[in-house]
């Protein structure tokens, strides 16, 4: 067989044998090897070597080893069975023969090995050489002798097969494949073929070579001018080609027409569009009508039309729609408006399609649909076929409003447009807000893998935006909300990230209108927030959680601990629990490393000179700190000695007396002996009045031992009863010693040491008993001593008892003092101990409802007790069902007669009847209740002791029907109050509440809601005073019932005060109105009740903890001058300004100044109320109210200017709660003062040594005051004020521009003094620019209003834009950045028309070259006119240069390929003549 090369290529003859085959190499197996071609630089190989033959004319026998001349060489080692390839870069590459096989090594194997060893990874391997002969199949191994082989006999004759790798023509015939038959031209050897080789094409004859243009041209080229002639010839040829190849035809582009087709043809056309094999020119003939808008996109999605063909269809439809507006004969403006309207509608359709696609997530096949939908919309957006601004804003809004299920999908959509969104500042700010809001939502969801992953993605995006686009985080309104979660995005300690966050925070503070002291101001407001946290604290059991919340509110630990000390000892807070909350917080921080000794000594030094502290609370707190070991009494003694305190002839209210009295109120139990000696010596030396601690203590112990049996001991048995009645008057030292002794005695009795027959369980003796009277006596003693930690220890010790009454009393005590015990940290332990003991003692048949109710009340106030409360409620339900089941037999007629007659044995018969198991209908229940209630009223007036038995009967009667009984009880009490013939309400209500017959909360709600229905005003005032008198805890203690009744009633009062502050405020307002009644008796009673101590404490607590109380009381006090005077007296008593009996009215200016300087963080709400009462005096009692208000406003502005910087938190509280009219006057006066003192910039270039500027510090105070009062007045100032600010900014801008132009020439050669004055004046001017910017940002709410005139906003922004480009301002980087931030912030409020106007003005001023200004004002749809036209396309260059380029409208909708069925010369949308296009030569 003979192989041939391509026609026209020469090749050397091959050495052949007589049989016609190439001669084989010696020493090489008879198989054929193929090697890759040599790489010859700058040379193309046109022939390939298919056999190992000699080159050119070299003949003869081959050597034993043929060496390839080139980069590679190979040898075959039969011993190693390897082929070794040698190259300069890799000398030896071993190829095992196992890869070659028995036949030999394939060309591809060698090529791959050489390529992988010598070429780098980036270079692809050499392609397979064509025309390689297939390798022969390996010869089968020879079988051993005697083995028979079943060979298949060939029945078909041999037929020659064409090799698979042979090249083929289009008719599938092999190229250059001629089997050897001896008749081919190559097989015939001649002289020419032997010398030159064989050619498929016959060489040209000399005659043919010399004929043609060569002979003609060659003659002319022989001369000297031949080269010039040749170049002229070529130039003329090229000119002729240029002229004839230019496109000169007119543009024949028309959008593909639309025709009306049937539904079947329309579907067929859409299927053809979905097929890429059908050309678009064929489809452009018949584009069907009716495919537009969202249906077009739905068809593309349903038919799976390729994206580029779907965009082609959208362009065709859109171009026809837009041209339809121009065919209707409308003018250019209307046509442009119609086009814009259609594009907005098309954008809305695309948005609806994308939203439907995103919402299809989760349906079958949603992955493909979502992928296709996103790709299609992305291509439509990239082709500029949408209203970009509307589309991008819609994407951001959809992402912002998305729920957690669709959030990943919308985030995927948003990520596809990140580049477009981040190139526009307004869109970038909205993007940041959306990302932060979604991260804020997902951070509150703690479960879900999707939530975790999306949170990580959001954090990653925010991190990149913070580092790349920090200006997008200018969100002053929401910065306080999003700052914590933004800081949490940084999971590594990146210094660059931290500094960038601090810069963003500072810029946001500037946009809020705050000064450089904003951080200090925020620190002050953080202290107020921490105080509010302590005031509203409900659960104090988890001290770690409380400490973490405290540190999140206020980071300064020293200020935090000092605030806790002040809060726990101020006179403006009430309750013992605050002492123990403060103690646990201080102990926790002390364990964390905070040194409390210097802090406490500093606090004591300050507290000794102020009257706003509760000295008893200080004594109690210091004593508990000494007990806890976190305060050293020895250091306190050293501090007293160093301070020179003296105790002789000092006033009892002086600072020295306070410091020395503390030594009489500290526990001495665990103090070292040297400290006790130092205390005694110091007190003796300073003649401090010190009672005989030991003698008084022993006397008290002896008296208590004779009264309480469990406290008796051998040392005091037989002593005379000398009970000290006034335990509260003892010194603190004696109190702590006695309470410690009581606790130790109870622990000794319960330890099992005394006696030998006691049973010990968990260290407690179960046989130790204590009578209920002794328990109540112990409880009263410890409550009087106010040592609740010892009371908690005693309750825990006694909770191991088996006595049911004792456990019930312990539960009741815990319920009564649950807030204090919870603050101490003992409530949970005691609660669980009671639960375990009651489970072991009580059974279902013996459960007591009262103890279960007490445990339920306790559990509701404890964390993590919900499951236990539910179980207890189930037990109460079982008790109620048993009571209902017991009442089964109906009442007899004789018993009804006995009830109606009311004989002397009525109580005995009624108790027997109710306990005997009966059932009562509604009518009988009403009759029995009427009889018992009338007898109860008579018994109260007669002071009959059997009233307790009547109440017990009512308790039994209520068990039959709770709802009807409660209604009857409320009606009966209402009748008593309306008649006015009833005992004192406290004596009437407290036994009913303690017995469980009456719900205190329902009772108060019912009567307060019915006060407005009272026709008689006198009765309304009387009922209001009666109801408010119920909260007198002192009167409640005078109840003649048992001690537990007092506990229940006071517990109900505290619960009601804590949970119903609005009802308390209503009652207080009613009492104040009663103080102005016409009836003198009612008026005196109301005034006495209001000025009573319990009423003052309730009013103080409500005002402190309930913010709406201030506004409610203001409305009442502003109606009458007498109420104002009474309110002043009440508030002066609460503020400790002067005793109520010494109240003397002062001038209004003195009162205002005194009040402003007396206010602090703890009494600020009381001071707010007093100030508002002084400012909002009833106008009927003032001759000239406007003058009075102006005088008050002038005082406020003066005080604010001088003291706002030192007390920003106090002023913020005052100004944010001013009355409406006073706030408006204050704001107007501050604005007038500030704008009047701003620099009046003279528009001249001359300088002056005299500075026309006032104090910038005063301006800072006025700005802070305006910002504070703006909280009260969201609609102030007027538009004229903003216009005035704009004019001021414009004046400053013009002045700086003039200075900027003349600074180089005017100030050359001036003396040093004038230069310094110029620099000072410039710095001062820059400060005033900052003041004006802050004044503008303070009133941003007015600018945001949709009714704010855009002309004024344009004036402000243009002035700021011109100001930002001045060289003097650019030198001040801080102020320059502030101006740019203000432009970025306020430019987001511009409308599209206003933005276009600003761009036009800035373009005229040649300011759009500044990248900052350009990015601040340009939107997504604002495109620079990049395509211009100077004239027709065939115009010469010289004429075109003299014409002014004009913008050329670029019709993106008509950029359609294959728009016409036939190909035209100039059928493109943009005419080819504009570009000098030439015809293509095919």
mmCIF file of N, CA, C and O in Angstrom, residues 1054-1086:
data_model
loop_
_atom_site.group_PDB
_atom_site.id
_atom_site.type_symbol
_atom_site.label_atom_id
_atom_site.label_comp_id
_atom_site.label_asym_id
_atom_site.label_seq_id
_atom_site.Cartn_x
_atom_site.Cartn_y
_atom_site.Cartn_z
ATOM 1 N N UNK A 1054 -48.661 46.503 96.455
ATOM 2 C CA UNK A 1054 -47.432 46.640 95.672
ATOM 3 C C UNK A 1054 -47.592 46.086 94.262
ATOM 4 O O UNK A 1054 -47.106 46.674 93.297
ATOM 5 N N UNK A 1055 -48.267 44.967 94.137
ATOM 6 C CA UNK A 1055 -48.496 44.406 92.805
ATOM 7 C C UNK A 1055 -49.311 45.360 91.939
ATOM 8 O O UNK A 1055 -49.039 45.536 90.745
ATOM 9 N N UNK A 1056 -50.311 45.972 92.559
ATOM 10 C CA UNK A 1056 -51.158 46.888 91.801
ATOM 11 C C UNK A 1056 -50.377 48.141 91.409
ATOM 12 O O UNK A 1056 -50.508 48.639 90.278
ATOM 13 N N UNK A 1057 -49.561 48.658 92.290
ATOM 14 C CA UNK A 1057 -48.762 49.837 91.968
ATOM 15 C C UNK A 1057 -47.769 49.552 90.848
ATOM 16 O O UNK A 1057 -47.510 50.419 90.001
ATOM 17 N N UNK A 1058 -47.228 48.352 90.821
ATOM 18 C CA UNK A 1058 -46.240 48.016 89.812
ATOM 19 C C UNK A 1058 -46.867 47.747 88.453
ATOM 20 O O UNK A 1058 -46.294 48.094 87.411
ATOM 21 N N UNK A 1059 -48.048 47.154 88.420
ATOM 22 C CA UNK A 1059 -48.650 46.711 87.158
ATOM 23 C C UNK A 1059 -49.695 47.663 86.606
ATOM 24 O O UNK A 1059 -50.073 47.532 85.440
ATOM 25 N N UNK A 1060 -50.171 48.625 87.401
ATOM 26 C CA UNK A 1060 -51.236 49.522 86.939
ATOM 27 C C UNK A 1060 -50.883 50.979 87.223
ATOM 28 O O UNK A 1060 -51.602 51.676 87.963
ATOM 29 N N UNK A 1061 -49.797 51.492 86.668
ATOM 30 C CA UNK A 1061 -49.462 52.900 86.942
ATOM 31 C C UNK A 1061 -50.460 53.877 86.327
ATOM 32 O O UNK A 1061 -50.644 54.986 86.833
ATOM 33 N N UNK A 1062 -51.113 53.496 85.234
ATOM 34 C CA UNK A 1062 -52.085 54.401 84.616
ATOM 35 C C UNK A 1062 -53.286 54.632 85.528
ATOM 36 O O UNK A 1062 -53.808 55.756 85.619
ATOM 37 N N UNK A 1063 -53.742 53.591 86.249
ATOM 38 C CA UNK A 1063 -54.863 53.759 87.176
ATOM 39 C C UNK A 1063 -54.451 54.641 88.347
ATOM 40 O O UNK A 1063 -55.231 55.499 88.811
ATOM 41 N N UNK A 1064 -53.225 54.477 88.818
ATOM 42 C CA UNK A 1064 -52.744 55.310 89.922
ATOM 43 C C UNK A 1064 -52.690 56.780 89.491
ATOM 44 O O UNK A 1064 -53.070 57.687 90.258
ATOM 45 N N UNK A 1065 -52.222 57.025 88.272
ATOM 46 C CA UNK A 1065 -52.166 58.402 87.779
ATOM 47 C C UNK A 1065 -53.564 58.992 87.683
ATOM 48 O O UNK A 1065 -53.789 60.170 88.023
ATOM 49 N N UNK A 1066 -54.529 58.190 87.255
ATOM 50 C CA UNK A 1066 -55.911 58.671 87.178
ATOM 51 C C UNK A 1066 -56.441 59.041 88.561
ATOM 52 O O UNK A 1066 -57.088 60.091 88.743
ATOM 53 N N UNK A 1067 -56.166 58.201 89.548
ATOM 54 C CA UNK A 1067 -56.607 58.511 90.912
ATOM 55 C C UNK A 1067 -55.910 59.746 91.461
ATOM 56 O O UNK A 1067 -56.537 60.576 92.152
ATOM 57 N N UNK A 1068 -54.629 59.911 91.168
ATOM 58 C CA UNK A 1068 -53.909 61.107 91.631
ATOM 59 C C UNK A 1068 -54.521 62.362 91.018
ATOM 60 O O UNK A 1068 -54.727 63.381 91.698
ATOM 61 N N UNK A 1069 -54.805 62.309 89.737
ATOM 62 C CA UNK A 1069 -55.442 63.466 89.080
ATOM 63 C C UNK A 1069 -56.810 63.755 89.689
ATOM 64 O O UNK A 1069 -57.190 64.930 89.882
ATOM 65 N N UNK A 1070 -57.552 62.717 90.013
ATOM 66 C CA UNK A 1070 -58.859 62.923 90.653
ATOM 67 C C UNK A 1070 -58.705 63.581 92.027
ATOM 68 O O UNK A 1070 -59.492 64.448 92.411
ATOM 69 N N UNK A 1071 -57.698 63.170 92.760
ATOM 70 C CA UNK A 1071 -57.466 63.770 94.076
ATOM 71 C C UNK A 1071 -57.081 65.240 93.959
ATOM 72 O O UNK A 1071 -57.524 66.084 94.772
ATOM 73 N N UNK A 1072 -56.266 65.586 92.977
ATOM 74 C CA UNK A 1072 -55.919 66.987 92.782
ATOM 75 C C UNK A 1072 -57.137 67.812 92.365
ATOM 76 O O UNK A 1072 -57.290 68.965 92.793
ATOM 77 N N UNK A 1073 -57.985 67.223 91.544
ATOM 78 C CA UNK A 1073 -59.208 67.942 91.190
ATOM 79 C C UNK A 1073 -60.111 68.121 92.415
ATOM 80 O O UNK A 1073 -60.783 69.148 92.553
ATOM 81 N N UNK A 1074 -60.113 67.135 93.296
ATOM 82 C CA UNK A 1074 -60.918 67.257 94.516
ATOM 83 C C UNK A 1074 -60.371 68.341 95.435
ATOM 84 O O UNK A 1074 -61.116 68.948 96.205
ATOM 85 N N UNK A 1075 -59.031 68.589 95.353
ATOM 86 C CA UNK A 1075 -58.469 69.650 96.199
ATOM 87 C C UNK A 1075 -58.917 71.042 95.766
ATOM 88 O O UNK A 1075 -58.764 72.009 96.525
ATOM 89 N N UNK A 1076 -59.469 71.154 94.570
ATOM 90 C CA UNK A 1076 -59.992 72.430 94.090
ATOM 91 C C UNK A 1076 -61.514 72.450 94.084
ATOM 92 O O UNK A 1076 -62.114 73.301 93.415
ATOM 93 N N UNK A 1077 -62.136 71.539 94.810
ATOM 94 C CA UNK A 1077 -63.596 71.470 94.840
ATOM 95 C C UNK A 1077 -64.164 72.627 95.654
ATOM 96 O O UNK A 1077 -63.473 73.269 96.467
ATOM 97 N N UNK A 1078 -65.457 72.847 95.469
ATOM 98 C CA UNK A 1078 -66.138 73.930 96.193
ATOM 99 C C UNK A 1078 -66.380 73.562 97.648
ATOM 100 O O UNK A 1078 -66.425 74.446 98.515
ATOM 101 N N UNK A 1079 -66.554 72.276 97.908
ATOM 102 C CA UNK A 1079 -66.804 71.819 99.264
ATOM 103 C C UNK A 1079 -65.504 71.930 100.072
ATOM 104 O O UNK A 1079 -64.474 71.333 99.704
ATOM 105 N N UNK A 1080 -65.558 72.663 101.152
ATOM 106 C CA UNK A 1080 -64.363 72.885 101.960
ATOM 107 C C UNK A 1080 -63.891 71.607 102.618
ATOM 108 O O UNK A 1080 -62.692 71.375 102.761
ATOM 109 N N UNK A 1081 -64.834 70.749 103.025
ATOM 110 C CA UNK A 1081 -64.445 69.496 103.685
ATOM 111 C C UNK A 1081 -63.695 68.606 102.722
ATOM 112 O O UNK A 1081 -62.626 68.029 103.046
ATOM 113 N N UNK A 1082 -64.232 68.448 101.524
ATOM 114 C CA UNK A 1082 -63.568 67.625 100.511
ATOM 115 C C UNK A 1082 -62.226 68.226 100.139
ATOM 116 O O UNK A 1082 -61.223 67.510 99.953
ATOM 117 N N UNK A 1083 -62.155 69.547 100.052
ATOM 118 C CA UNK A 1083 -60.917 70.208 99.683
ATOM 119 C C UNK A 1083 -59.832 69.999 100.730
ATOM 120 O O UNK A 1083 -58.685 69.658 100.394
ATOM 121 N N UNK A 1084 -60.186 70.163 101.987
ATOM 122 C CA UNK A 1084 -59.195 69.951 103.052
ATOM 123 C C UNK A 1084 -58.738 68.504 103.119
ATOM 124 O O UNK A 1084 -57.554 68.216 103.320
ATOM 125 N N UNK A 1085 -59.691 67.603 102.956
ATOM 126 C CA UNK A 1085 -59.317 66.177 102.991
ATOM 127 C C UNK A 1085 -58.383 65.834 101.826
ATOM 128 O O UNK A 1085 -57.413 65.083 102.008
ATOM 129 N N UNK A 1086 -58.658 66.368 100.656
ATOM 130 C CA UNK A 1086 -57.816 66.072 99.498
ATOM 131 C C UNK A 1086 -56.408 66.634 99.686
ATOM 132 O O UNK A 1086 -55.406 65.961 99.399
#
